[in-house]
């Protein structure tokens, strides 16, 4: 587009008294020939923004550089419409609030930040929203249990059409085997009956819900708003186009056959909680060994859960489920001896009142680690345990029935692991992270990256557990209920409601051409200059969200509505042919090259910070808000994700004479905080390669450092920057300086 740039400098919030704004304006007009450059006492006021709007209307300004506060604030105030380019220069939080006023170095920093923004704007274009074909806003729910039925009901209640697919012949899932529910209303002391038929009827009779029972998903191809779902039912086929998917395929009980120590398989009188539930449901509760009534019962909690040899995690619902089953016995006969062996009773919230009621009912709670369950020689069982606190032996003898509260294994952890990446000739696969995907036959995605959802280490579908708990690594597909995490009935229903809302958000945002999350509403998307593609597959392998398929010749086939706009593909591409209208390798490269680097190191060393927009950049803002002073040699370039870092930027920096490069990204690893899951980890892998090269060239690799920063780390930034600066001082000037 033909661009006319206007620079608008704010004098408010202390900027006018800390900086020489005339000199700053001269950088724009004299160095970059910007035709319009104005100051205003409060640019965010109505008069300030009216001044910009008037220039846009009368002068034809269509690219506004706002030199004021952080781009993280006043986003609505400085929004002049999708056809206008607006870039912000963060003079407030990251210059005058974090550096001394009227200081030469502070002024130089402000001028460099303006230079960088001006060259970026030169290359930027307003994003044109992606438009697909035959968009659908219908929502597919896979699984017809509590979570699935709830998601379908909620989405339908919000006026969205729903397609509900259930493998078995009837809706209901685990509820079909359930006798009663734990209490869900005050005084939380009595069990709750429920009417499954009524629930099923309510969902099935909704006019905007199409139910397929006895049906399986054969294939899901496409992307948000354009998913084509192939359904197999009773030997027939059906096809539906949907916009988003809720995965509600639930969980399975942990395999009790692996719990021999607890007597399962050794004695028929050791059963699992689901087996006991079935007995109550059928109205026939007897000792399996002799069909006699059960005179006493012992529950063993955490059977396989919170155990390094089995499931390391807490299965969340089994404590309350066991309390519920203990209540079954006490309701039938208050005199029945009932023992509960537990490590901790995790009866959260109002379930605490239910737990107290069972204590009053006379249930014996024994806090012990069960060491064995054996035949007591008289037709009963003896449960032996070690007291959790003292280690003293404790036991219950003459027990008729032992019930194991087996943990939950998500349905996504069924099946064989999928081999995501075939090693290619000459390809260094060890540096490409692979994902664990089990071929569980839930979704059968037609994705190059595998047919199901990538899983966390315990098999639950990956999601950003801190900031975006409903999201998965497949855009537009939202796991809900016990497939996502262990949970009880009430949380399962809440979870399904949340997932239905996320699915609605996905179809609404996608149909407008915007990103769903975390860059919600971003209209840009990666574009590929295919003529120069070498079919190296880096982009398809490294995209954390499976957004890029490929054809038989390994040409990337992007699916823009699956894309999260992280830029990881842009960082990965060795040919540098992937770019966004408003974010590209060349834009950042030119920003780096426009930093004014003094020839004399002793005078003014320079440090480039590539700061992830999600945590590191806000942490720098926070440091400014708290008026923490930090190193004046730094120049900050925000990046969408550290994973979008292209290694050419390191070369650009070093050849520009910059003395050190600091990459600030999110925590990676098991407890990752990266908003794009793998971005900071990928940056780290790429960096390790560049380090080797630097060392080979006798260019100290210590000049480049990656640090993991969360937003709450703002107070350690000044020291971190100073220590990096001190190390650079030891290394001396960048040998390329002055060339
Ligand atoms: S790497 Fe990121 S920007 Fe690139 S296609 Fe995947 S989601 Fe989109
Ligand atoms: S990374 Fe670049 S060169 Fe490699 S396949 Fe993707 S677009 Fe082509």
XYZ file of C-alpha atoms and ligand atoms in Angstrom:
755
model
C 0.000 0.000 0.000
C 1.064 3.584 -0.633
C 1.995 4.732 2.832
C 1.940 8.113 4.504
C 3.409 7.930 7.979
C 2.590 10.211 10.883
C 4.593 10.207 14.117
C 2.680 11.299 17.219
C 4.691 11.931 20.361
C 3.002 12.172 23.737
C 4.218 14.669 26.332
C 2.168 13.185 29.181
C 2.994 10.649 31.908
C 6.388 12.330 32.459
C 7.623 11.916 28.881
C 7.795 15.646 28.167
C 9.901 16.410 31.226
C 12.257 13.416 30.846
C 13.094 13.511 27.132
C 14.065 16.079 24.523
C 10.983 15.545 22.371
C 12.100 18.044 19.749
C 15.257 16.030 19.157
C 13.180 12.860 19.082
C 10.874 14.337 16.459
C 13.923 15.333 14.413
C 14.916 11.641 14.184
C 11.616 11.016 12.408
C 11.660 14.046 10.144
C 15.374 14.378 9.385
C 16.626 10.783 9.371
C 13.521 9.075 8.014
C 11.808 11.928 6.146
C 8.507 11.356 7.924
C 6.069 13.942 6.512
C 3.913 14.407 9.635
C 5.326 14.617 13.162
C 3.379 16.129 16.035
C 3.381 16.299 19.813
C 0.410 16.392 22.152
C 0.198 16.939 25.934
C -2.032 13.827 26.350
C -2.188 11.777 23.207
C -4.663 9.310 24.714
C -7.205 12.103 25.335
C -10.055 12.721 22.915
C -8.237 15.795 21.579
C -5.081 13.741 21.073
C -6.739 10.933 19.122
C -8.885 13.461 17.219
C -5.644 15.092 16.076
C -4.483 11.745 14.637
C -7.889 11.045 13.057
C -7.952 14.462 11.476
C -4.530 13.861 9.925
C -5.791 10.549 8.621
C -8.814 12.171 7.036
C -7.318 15.470 5.871
C -3.665 14.599 5.260
C -4.059 11.002 4.140
C -1.934 9.584 6.974
C -2.503 5.827 6.980
C 0.391 4.626 9.159
C 0.523 6.101 12.668
C 3.523 5.724 14.940
C 2.366 6.413 18.484
C 5.357 7.274 20.679
C 3.817 7.084 24.121
C 2.929 4.242 26.490
C 3.335 0.470 26.165
C 1.476 -1.262 23.333
C -0.094 -3.391 26.037
C -2.284 -0.503 27.211
C -4.718 1.867 25.472
C -5.191 -0.604 22.613
C -8.782 0.526 22.048
C -7.875 4.221 22.249
C -5.237 3.928 19.539
C -7.309 1.712 17.233
C -7.948 3.731 14.088
C -9.509 0.932 12.028
C -8.327 -2.256 10.328
C -7.196 -0.402 7.192
C -4.712 1.729 9.156
C -1.299 0.686 10.384
C -0.617 1.604 13.988
C 2.672 0.865 15.717
C 3.575 1.908 19.213
C 6.914 3.118 20.585
C 7.084 2.209 24.251
C 8.643 5.407 25.622
C 6.847 5.329 28.941
C 7.268 1.930 30.693
C 10.484 0.880 28.954
C 12.298 4.208 28.640
C 11.428 7.066 30.998
C 9.904 5.024 33.827
C 12.888 2.699 33.932
C 15.766 5.100 33.244
C 16.938 8.464 34.612
C 15.264 11.593 33.233
C 17.141 14.016 30.991
C 20.010 11.645 30.555
C 21.928 11.210 27.340
C 21.575 7.417 27.408
C 17.833 7.583 28.067
C 17.447 9.929 25.115
C 19.507 7.615 22.870
C 17.344 4.710 23.918
C 14.136 6.606 23.025
C 15.569 7.563 19.647
C 16.588 3.977 18.841
C 13.158 2.671 19.802
C 11.622 5.223 17.404
C 14.070 4.316 14.607
C 13.209 0.648 14.925
C 9.484 1.304 14.775
C 9.797 3.566 11.752
C 11.607 0.942 9.684
C 9.135 -1.695 10.727
C 6.209 0.469 9.635
C 7.847 0.981 6.251
C 7.451 -2.714 5.509
C 4.123 -3.374 7.238
C 0.850 -3.830 5.404
C -2.623 -3.957 6.962
C -3.602 -7.644 7.355
C -6.263 -8.935 4.996
C -8.414 -11.509 6.825
C -8.245 -15.059 5.493
C -11.474 -16.245 3.918
C -12.149 -19.949 3.550
C -14.992 -21.663 1.767
C -18.377 -22.893 3.010
C -17.775 -21.932 6.590
C -19.821 -23.795 9.171
C -20.524 -22.722 12.727
C -21.907 -26.114 13.745
C -20.262 -27.868 16.668
C -19.322 -31.528 16.739
C -19.350 -33.219 20.143
C -17.564 -36.568 20.258
C -18.760 -38.690 23.186
C -22.248 -38.794 24.662
C -21.563 -39.090 28.385
C -22.066 -36.405 31.008
C -19.515 -34.034 29.435
C -20.696 -34.646 25.887
C -24.384 -34.268 26.658
C -23.698 -31.123 28.701
C -21.581 -29.565 25.927
C -24.273 -30.378 23.357
C -27.043 -28.939 25.525
C -25.109 -25.747 26.280
C -24.049 -25.112 22.675
C -27.578 -25.817 21.446
C -28.950 -23.498 24.143
C -26.789 -20.736 22.682
C -28.452 -21.378 19.297
C -25.653 -23.321 17.653
C -26.354 -26.481 15.700
C -24.730 -29.538 17.275
C -23.749 -32.940 15.918
C -23.337 -35.445 18.764
C -21.556 -38.728 18.018
C -21.535 -41.583 20.547
C -19.807 -44.939 20.066
C -22.284 -47.059 22.030
C -25.938 -47.578 21.205
C -27.205 -45.187 23.872
C -26.201 -41.830 25.236
C -25.091 -41.695 28.866
C -21.501 -42.987 28.980
C -20.373 -43.793 32.511
C -23.717 -42.543 33.875
C -25.355 -45.665 32.464
C -23.546 -47.763 35.063
C -24.164 -45.363 37.925
C -26.410 -46.119 40.891
C -26.459 -42.723 42.626
C -24.529 -39.453 42.635
C -22.705 -37.824 45.569
C -24.556 -34.876 47.155
C -24.597 -31.667 45.143
C -26.781 -29.394 47.270
C -27.023 -28.378 50.954
C -26.633 -29.893 53.457
C -24.331 -32.124 51.320
C -24.995 -35.139 53.516
C -27.244 -37.395 51.451
C -26.814 -39.169 48.124
C -28.549 -37.855 45.058
C -30.697 -39.796 42.636
C -30.690 -38.822 39.006
C -32.783 -39.597 35.981
C -30.558 -40.515 33.057
C -33.499 -41.151 30.735
C -34.696 -37.611 31.320
C -31.212 -36.194 30.616
C -30.920 -38.204 27.413
C -34.415 -37.219 26.312
C -33.674 -33.521 26.931
C -30.596 -33.588 24.710
C -31.994 -35.863 22.007
C -35.170 -33.853 21.601
C -33.434 -30.517 21.061
C -34.297 -29.457 17.505
C -30.784 -28.215 16.752
C -28.996 -31.367 17.960
C -28.374 -34.289 15.579
C -27.489 -37.442 17.496
C -25.570 -40.372 16.031
C -25.395 -43.389 18.386
C -23.551 -46.600 17.627
C -21.357 -44.390 15.502
C -17.649 -43.726 15.117
C -15.631 -40.939 13.633
C -13.904 -42.366 10.620
C -12.049 -39.201 9.694
C -11.946 -35.488 10.454
C -10.304 -33.477 7.703
C -9.947 -29.728 7.313
C -9.655 -26.957 9.852
C -11.801 -24.708 12.070
C -15.054 -23.679 10.348
C -14.192 -26.168 7.581
C -13.927 -29.540 9.340
C -15.382 -32.357 7.245
C -16.425 -35.177 9.537
C -16.885 -38.677 8.148
C -19.114 -40.766 10.423
C -19.605 -44.513 10.246
C -22.898 -45.789 11.670
C -24.484 -49.253 11.353
C -22.462 -49.991 8.254
C -23.556 -46.704 6.680
C -21.698 -43.451 6.172
C -22.600 -39.876 6.897
C -20.708 -36.656 6.362
C -21.117 -33.431 8.301
C -19.343 -30.105 7.995
C -18.677 -28.459 11.369
C -16.745 -25.463 12.669
C -15.334 -26.750 15.960
C -15.095 -29.945 17.972
C -15.596 -30.815 21.639
C -13.772 -34.008 22.538
C -15.677 -35.636 25.405
C -14.627 -39.266 25.160
C -14.011 -39.627 28.911
C -11.643 -41.951 30.698
C -11.168 -45.590 31.666
C -10.473 -47.045 35.107
C -6.833 -47.971 35.655
C -6.177 -51.640 34.935
C -6.658 -53.308 38.337
C -4.831 -56.423 37.113
C -1.654 -54.386 37.685
C -2.562 -54.030 41.382
C -1.772 -57.549 42.507
C -0.364 -56.257 45.807
C -3.858 -55.074 46.640
C -5.267 -58.550 46.072
C -6.938 -57.977 42.723
C -6.901 -61.211 40.748
C -5.827 -63.182 43.834
C -9.203 -63.087 45.563
C -12.589 -62.688 43.825
C -13.665 -60.625 46.825
C -11.365 -57.791 45.770
C -13.299 -55.683 43.263
C -12.979 -52.257 41.666
C -15.216 -49.282 42.418
C -16.955 -49.534 39.006
C -17.650 -53.247 39.683
C -19.213 -52.384 43.057
C -21.284 -49.642 41.406
C -22.640 -52.208 38.959
C -23.585 -54.493 41.866
C -25.629 -51.726 43.496
C -27.173 -50.767 40.168
C -28.290 -54.382 39.680
C -29.474 -54.555 43.315
C -27.331 -57.596 44.051
C -24.485 -56.848 46.439
C -22.871 -60.135 47.486
C -19.423 -61.571 48.091
C -18.345 -62.845 44.667
C -16.613 -65.885 46.245
C -19.720 -67.368 47.860
C -22.679 -65.188 46.854
C -23.323 -64.412 50.542
C -24.345 -60.919 51.773
C -21.483 -58.516 52.432
C -21.073 -58.153 56.195
C -18.073 -55.816 56.171
C -16.215 -53.808 53.559
C -12.870 -52.031 53.191
C -12.193 -49.344 50.585
C -8.623 -48.740 49.431
C -8.189 -45.248 48.049
C -5.488 -44.160 45.596
C -5.461 -47.698 44.165
C -2.873 -47.055 41.483
C -3.040 -43.260 41.778
C -0.311 -41.074 43.285
C 1.969 -44.055 42.909
C 5.265 -43.797 41.017
C 4.832 -47.365 39.768
C 1.360 -46.772 38.371
C -0.381 -43.396 37.857
C 1.716 -40.639 39.360
C -1.181 -38.203 39.500
C -4.232 -37.827 41.737
C -7.365 -39.082 40.011
C -9.363 -36.366 41.768
C -12.775 -38.035 41.933
C -12.122 -41.419 43.575
C -12.077 -40.169 47.197
C -15.596 -38.794 46.894
C -16.700 -41.784 44.802
C -15.552 -44.091 47.623
C -17.284 -41.949 50.248
C -20.418 -42.284 48.147
C -20.097 -46.071 48.017
C -19.381 -46.236 51.757
C -22.651 -44.390 52.192
C -24.443 -47.070 50.118
C -23.503 -49.632 52.794
C -24.392 -47.351 55.700
C -27.750 -46.543 54.121
C -28.496 -50.247 53.663
C -27.390 -51.176 57.193
C -25.896 -48.601 59.592
C -24.257 -51.434 61.572
C -22.115 -52.694 58.662
C -18.436 -52.182 59.514
C -16.948 -49.962 56.784
C -13.215 -49.150 56.646
C -11.605 -46.591 54.383
C -7.812 -46.793 53.910
C -6.525 -43.492 52.580
C -3.375 -41.398 52.107
C -5.287 -38.097 52.147
C -9.022 -37.579 51.787
C -9.381 -35.121 48.930
C -13.023 -34.183 49.451
C -12.793 -30.592 48.303
C -15.349 -27.831 48.710
C -18.710 -28.883 50.066
C -17.772 -32.570 49.876
C -16.041 -31.899 53.200
C -19.530 -31.831 54.748
C -20.279 -35.217 53.196
C -17.007 -36.590 54.593
C -17.968 -35.336 58.064
C -21.367 -36.987 57.744
C -19.709 -40.328 57.005
C -17.550 -39.935 60.108
C -20.787 -39.439 62.048
C -22.218 -42.511 60.306
C -19.437 -44.540 61.876
C -17.168 -45.194 58.905
C -13.661 -46.052 60.199
C -11.092 -43.937 58.356
C -7.556 -45.381 58.506
C -4.736 -43.187 57.227
C -2.347 -45.817 55.986
C -0.430 -47.012 52.960
C -1.811 -50.457 52.199
C 0.989 -53.014 51.997
C -1.064 -56.153 51.266
C -4.492 -57.719 51.034
C -4.476 -61.409 52.020
C -6.771 -64.276 52.733
C -7.275 -64.390 56.537
C -7.735 -68.178 56.475
C -11.405 -68.055 57.505
C -12.996 -66.966 54.249
C -12.385 -63.272 54.886
C -9.651 -60.851 53.905
C -7.094 -58.976 55.965
C -5.984 -55.511 54.811
C -2.537 -54.565 56.168
C -1.174 -51.054 56.055
C 1.486 -48.767 57.491
C 0.265 -45.721 59.334
C 1.145 -42.713 57.145
C 2.538 -40.660 60.044
C 4.135 -43.187 62.419
C 4.869 -46.108 60.085
C 3.215 -48.429 62.658
C 1.414 -51.447 61.229
C -2.398 -51.283 61.155
C -4.855 -53.807 59.785
C -8.502 -54.741 59.386
C -9.414 -58.381 59.583
C -12.367 -60.483 58.598
C -13.315 -58.166 55.765
C -15.867 -59.601 53.320
C -15.243 -57.282 50.404
C -12.316 -55.037 49.425
C -13.042 -52.227 46.959
C -10.222 -50.590 44.992
C -10.748 -46.958 44.079
C -8.920 -47.292 40.763
C -7.715 -44.107 39.083
C -8.651 -42.553 35.761
C -6.795 -43.041 32.489
C -7.894 -40.684 29.706
C -9.323 -42.221 26.564
C -6.633 -40.355 24.613
C -4.004 -42.596 26.258
C -5.419 -45.734 24.653
C -3.792 -47.347 21.639
C -0.244 -47.445 20.335
C 1.961 -44.351 20.230
C 1.941 -42.739 16.798
C 5.307 -42.227 15.146
C 5.088 -38.547 14.333
C 8.188 -38.167 12.295
C 9.936 -40.592 10.039
C 13.661 -39.835 10.072
C 14.546 -38.481 6.644
C 17.856 -38.948 4.964
C 20.266 -36.329 6.164
C 17.734 -34.878 8.601
C 18.812 -34.240 12.145
C 15.741 -35.527 13.854
C 17.149 -35.372 17.342
C 16.698 -31.639 17.380
C 13.071 -31.748 16.298
C 10.756 -32.286 19.242
C 8.244 -35.030 18.692
C 4.889 -35.302 20.392
C 3.304 -38.266 22.021
C 0.093 -39.136 20.242
C -1.753 -42.385 20.943
C -3.757 -43.887 18.109
C -6.904 -43.986 20.234
C -9.467 -43.927 17.439
C -11.391 -40.991 18.904
C -11.015 -38.335 16.219
C -8.995 -39.874 13.375
C -7.707 -36.484 12.319
C -6.416 -36.174 8.801
C -3.422 -34.191 10.043
C 0.128 -34.709 8.888
C 1.170 -34.565 12.560
C -0.915 -37.525 13.690
C -4.496 -38.752 13.982
C -5.265 -37.715 17.565
C -4.506 -35.034 20.112
C -0.928 -34.626 21.357
C -0.754 -35.765 24.950
C 0.975 -34.579 28.079
C 3.231 -37.121 29.736
C 0.283 -38.904 31.394
C -1.732 -39.084 28.190
C -4.130 -36.190 28.831
C -4.466 -33.965 25.762
C -2.083 -31.119 26.060
C -3.398 -27.721 26.994
C -1.956 -24.570 28.470
C -2.750 -25.402 32.043
C -1.999 -21.989 33.500
C -3.458 -19.427 31.126
C -5.710 -21.342 28.732
C -7.038 -24.399 30.497
C -9.582 -25.450 27.841
C -7.267 -25.276 24.911
C -5.479 -28.042 23.153
C -2.746 -28.121 20.541
C -5.286 -28.582 17.804
C -7.017 -25.288 17.128
C -10.807 -25.549 17.266
C -10.760 -28.860 19.160
C -11.530 -28.648 22.862
C -11.212 -31.595 25.241
C -13.740 -31.571 28.085
C -14.434 -33.718 31.110
C -12.308 -36.618 32.274
C -10.499 -36.965 28.970
C -8.917 -33.571 29.734
C -8.121 -34.042 33.409
C -9.353 -36.208 36.273
C -12.500 -34.615 37.711
C -15.801 -35.352 39.413
C -19.335 -35.020 38.037
C -19.995 -31.374 38.884
C -16.636 -30.221 37.556
C -17.173 -32.322 34.482
C -20.414 -30.492 33.718
C -18.703 -27.096 34.274
C -15.812 -28.191 32.093
C -18.122 -29.194 29.264
C -19.861 -25.818 29.449
C -16.472 -24.091 29.219
C -15.467 -26.201 26.226
C -18.760 -25.444 24.468
C -18.093 -21.726 24.958
C -14.561 -22.114 23.584
C -15.943 -23.945 20.553
C -18.387 -21.069 20.002
C -15.543 -18.572 20.355
C -13.519 -20.553 17.803
C -16.234 -20.523 15.132
C -17.065 -16.858 15.701
C -13.454 -15.639 15.573
C -12.529 -17.892 12.657
C -15.499 -16.840 10.583
C -14.310 -13.223 10.919
C -10.802 -14.177 9.804
C -9.289 -13.662 13.255
C -7.036 -15.875 15.367
C -8.826 -17.692 18.150
C -6.241 -17.558 20.885
C -3.979 -16.426 22.409
C -3.633 -13.650 19.778
C -7.414 -13.402 19.764
C -8.695 -11.450 16.767
C -5.312 -11.150 15.014
C -6.137 -10.895 11.310
C -2.649 -11.652 10.059
C -1.596 -15.161 9.049
C 1.571 -16.669 7.593
C 2.052 -16.421 3.852
C 4.522 -18.653 1.985
C 6.638 -17.551 -0.979
C 6.556 -21.062 -2.416
C 8.890 -20.473 -5.367
C 11.839 -20.611 -2.957
C 10.655 -23.501 -0.784
C 13.170 -26.366 -0.600
C 10.645 -28.811 0.910
C 12.810 -29.138 4.014
C 9.729 -29.788 6.191
C 10.958 -27.583 9.029
C 7.708 -25.613 9.113
C 5.427 -28.662 9.066
C 7.398 -30.388 11.790
C 7.902 -27.409 14.069
C 4.437 -25.800 13.951
C 3.212 -26.611 17.481
C -0.417 -26.720 16.373
C -0.388 -29.048 13.389
C -1.462 -26.176 11.161
C 0.606 -27.193 8.152
C -0.010 -30.364 6.155
C 2.125 -31.251 3.151
C 1.598 -32.783 -0.265
C 3.316 -35.869 -1.617
C 6.265 -33.745 -2.766
C 6.652 -32.325 0.776
C 5.386 -28.894 -0.210
C 3.830 -27.259 2.845
C 0.030 -26.916 2.715
C -0.904 -24.298 5.290
C -4.333 -24.324 6.968
C -4.713 -20.695 8.054
C -7.757 -21.321 10.270
C -5.747 -23.817 12.343
C -2.996 -21.231 12.776
C -2.354 -19.426 16.080
C -0.134 -16.761 14.472
C 2.867 -17.549 16.663
C 5.419 -17.245 13.873
C 7.236 -20.458 14.842
C 7.197 -21.501 11.173
C 8.719 -18.136 10.272
C 11.555 -18.755 12.733
C 12.021 -22.311 11.492
C 12.207 -21.645 7.758
C 15.864 -21.607 6.653
C 14.840 -19.957 3.371
C 13.041 -17.139 5.224
C 10.022 -17.367 2.918
C 7.286 -17.306 5.550
C 6.007 -13.933 6.671
C 2.984 -12.079 7.960
C 1.726 -8.781 6.583
C 2.779 -7.103 9.819
C 5.598 -9.375 11.078
C 8.466 -10.813 9.099
C 12.108 -11.859 9.261
C 13.030 -8.840 7.211
C 11.087 -6.376 9.395
C 12.841 -7.502 12.573
C 16.176 -7.743 10.759
C 15.841 -4.130 9.615
C 14.839 -3.000 13.090
C 18.063 -4.523 14.400
C 20.114 -2.905 11.638
C 18.657 0.508 12.471
C 19.849 0.523 16.058
C 22.424 3.258 16.337
C 25.554 1.391 17.471
C 28.405 3.680 18.532
C 31.744 2.599 17.154
C 33.467 2.956 20.510
C 32.520 0.131 22.848
C 33.945 1.800 25.964
C 31.553 4.575 25.404
C 28.338 2.767 24.526
C 27.980 -1.018 24.317
C 24.709 -2.284 22.935
C 22.545 -5.242 23.933
C 19.658 -6.451 21.822
C 16.747 -8.008 23.697
C 14.328 -10.159 21.750
C 11.479 -10.262 24.240
C 8.511 -12.595 24.017
C 5.353 -10.483 23.972
C 3.541 -12.790 26.342
C 5.631 -12.726 29.505
C 9.064 -11.168 29.047
C 7.833 -7.947 27.448
C 5.121 -7.437 30.115
C 7.783 -8.167 32.758
C 9.896 -5.322 31.324
C 6.775 -3.128 31.471
C 6.197 -4.177 35.054
C 9.766 -3.208 35.949
C 8.992 0.257 34.535
C 5.679 0.528 36.354
C 7.536 -0.286 39.603
C 10.187 2.302 38.617
C 12.964 -0.290 38.726
C 15.933 1.167 36.898
C 17.730 -1.115 34.473
C 20.642 -1.154 32.083
C 20.553 1.688 29.510
C 22.405 -0.249 26.798
C 19.471 -2.515 26.018
C 17.248 -2.151 22.961
C 14.052 -4.163 23.109
C 12.367 -5.815 20.131
C 9.099 -7.579 20.994
C 8.531 -10.918 19.251
C 5.291 -12.903 19.034
C 7.002 -15.908 20.537
C 10.675 -16.687 20.973
C 9.964 -19.607 18.626
C 9.546 -17.046 15.819
C 13.207 -16.100 16.174
C 15.018 -16.712 12.934
C 18.722 -17.325 13.409
C 19.521 -14.697 10.801
C 18.638 -12.094 13.452
C 21.632 -13.232 15.508
C 23.847 -12.781 12.452
C 22.217 -9.387 11.729
C 22.921 -8.264 15.290
C 26.525 -9.369 15.409
C 27.306 -7.918 12.015
C 25.714 -4.615 13.122
C 28.238 -4.400 15.948
C 25.790 -5.230 18.733
C 27.769 -6.639 21.622
C 25.289 -9.055 23.133
C 21.929 -10.624 22.398
C 19.547 -11.621 25.136
C 16.586 -13.797 24.309
C 13.849 -13.537 26.896
C 11.216 -16.234 26.550
C 8.864 -18.344 28.601
C 9.688 -21.384 30.673
C 9.864 -24.579 28.679
C 9.864 -28.248 29.657
C 7.237 -30.226 31.552
C 5.845 -27.190 33.372
C 6.099 -24.971 30.322
C 4.523 -21.546 30.298
C 5.130 -20.801 26.626
C 1.842 -19.551 25.173
C 2.679 -21.443 22.004
C 3.698 -24.592 23.863
C 6.985 -25.348 22.116
C 8.174 -21.913 21.005
C 10.776 -21.167 23.652
C 12.001 -24.758 23.585
C 12.484 -24.558 19.815
C 14.333 -21.256 20.203
C 16.626 -22.958 22.686
C 17.313 -25.816 20.279
C 18.016 -23.408 17.424
C 20.266 -21.365 19.665
C 22.350 -24.355 20.671
C 23.226 -24.728 16.981
C 24.244 -21.107 16.605
C 26.373 -21.356 19.745
C 28.444 -24.122 18.153
C 28.934 -22.021 15.045
C 29.954 -18.936 17.044
C 32.514 -20.917 18.973
C 33.868 -22.349 15.726
C 34.268 -18.814 14.379
C 36.037 -17.785 17.602
C 33.156 -15.442 18.322
C 32.341 -15.948 21.989
C 29.029 -17.784 22.272
C 28.487 -16.073 25.626
C 27.420 -13.038 23.634
C 24.088 -14.769 23.102
C 22.050 -15.845 26.091
C 18.532 -17.228 26.517
C 16.712 -16.645 29.781
C 13.335 -17.967 30.876
C 11.216 -15.181 32.291
C 7.697 -15.152 33.612
C 5.772 -11.950 34.167
C 6.346 -12.163 37.912
C 10.127 -12.136 37.374
C 10.148 -8.381 36.696
C 12.117 -7.661 39.849
C 15.002 -9.884 38.805
C 15.358 -8.188 35.415
C 17.674 -5.305 36.468
C 20.178 -7.712 37.995
C 19.881 -10.116 35.082
C 20.597 -7.354 32.563
C 23.501 -6.046 34.622
C 25.069 -9.478 34.955
C 24.829 -10.016 31.186
C 26.337 -6.583 30.636
C 29.182 -7.426 33.057
C 29.917 -10.620 31.117
C 30.038 -8.640 27.871
C 32.462 -6.258 29.475
C 34.743 -9.203 30.255
C 34.491 -10.357 26.644
C 35.250 -6.914 25.311
C 33.731 -5.331 22.219
C 32.118 -7.268 19.405
C 34.986 -7.700 16.919
C 32.666 -6.671 14.078
C 32.055 -3.271 15.650
C 32.994 -0.437 13.391
C 33.201 -2.571 10.238
S 3.948 -22.189 13.379
Fe 2.465 -20.757 14.272
S 2.252 -19.155 12.726
Fe 3.173 -20.918 11.704
S 1.448 -22.082 10.852
Fe 1.885 -22.949 12.877
S 0.531 -21.855 14.253
Fe 0.631 -20.668 12.376
S 10.505 -24.366 6.259
Fe 10.511 -22.993 4.465
S 11.752 -24.076 2.958
Fe 11.228 -25.587 4.536
S 9.338 -26.578 3.782
Fe 8.679 -24.884 5.078
S 8.405 -23.142 3.696
Fe 9.609 -24.680 2.595
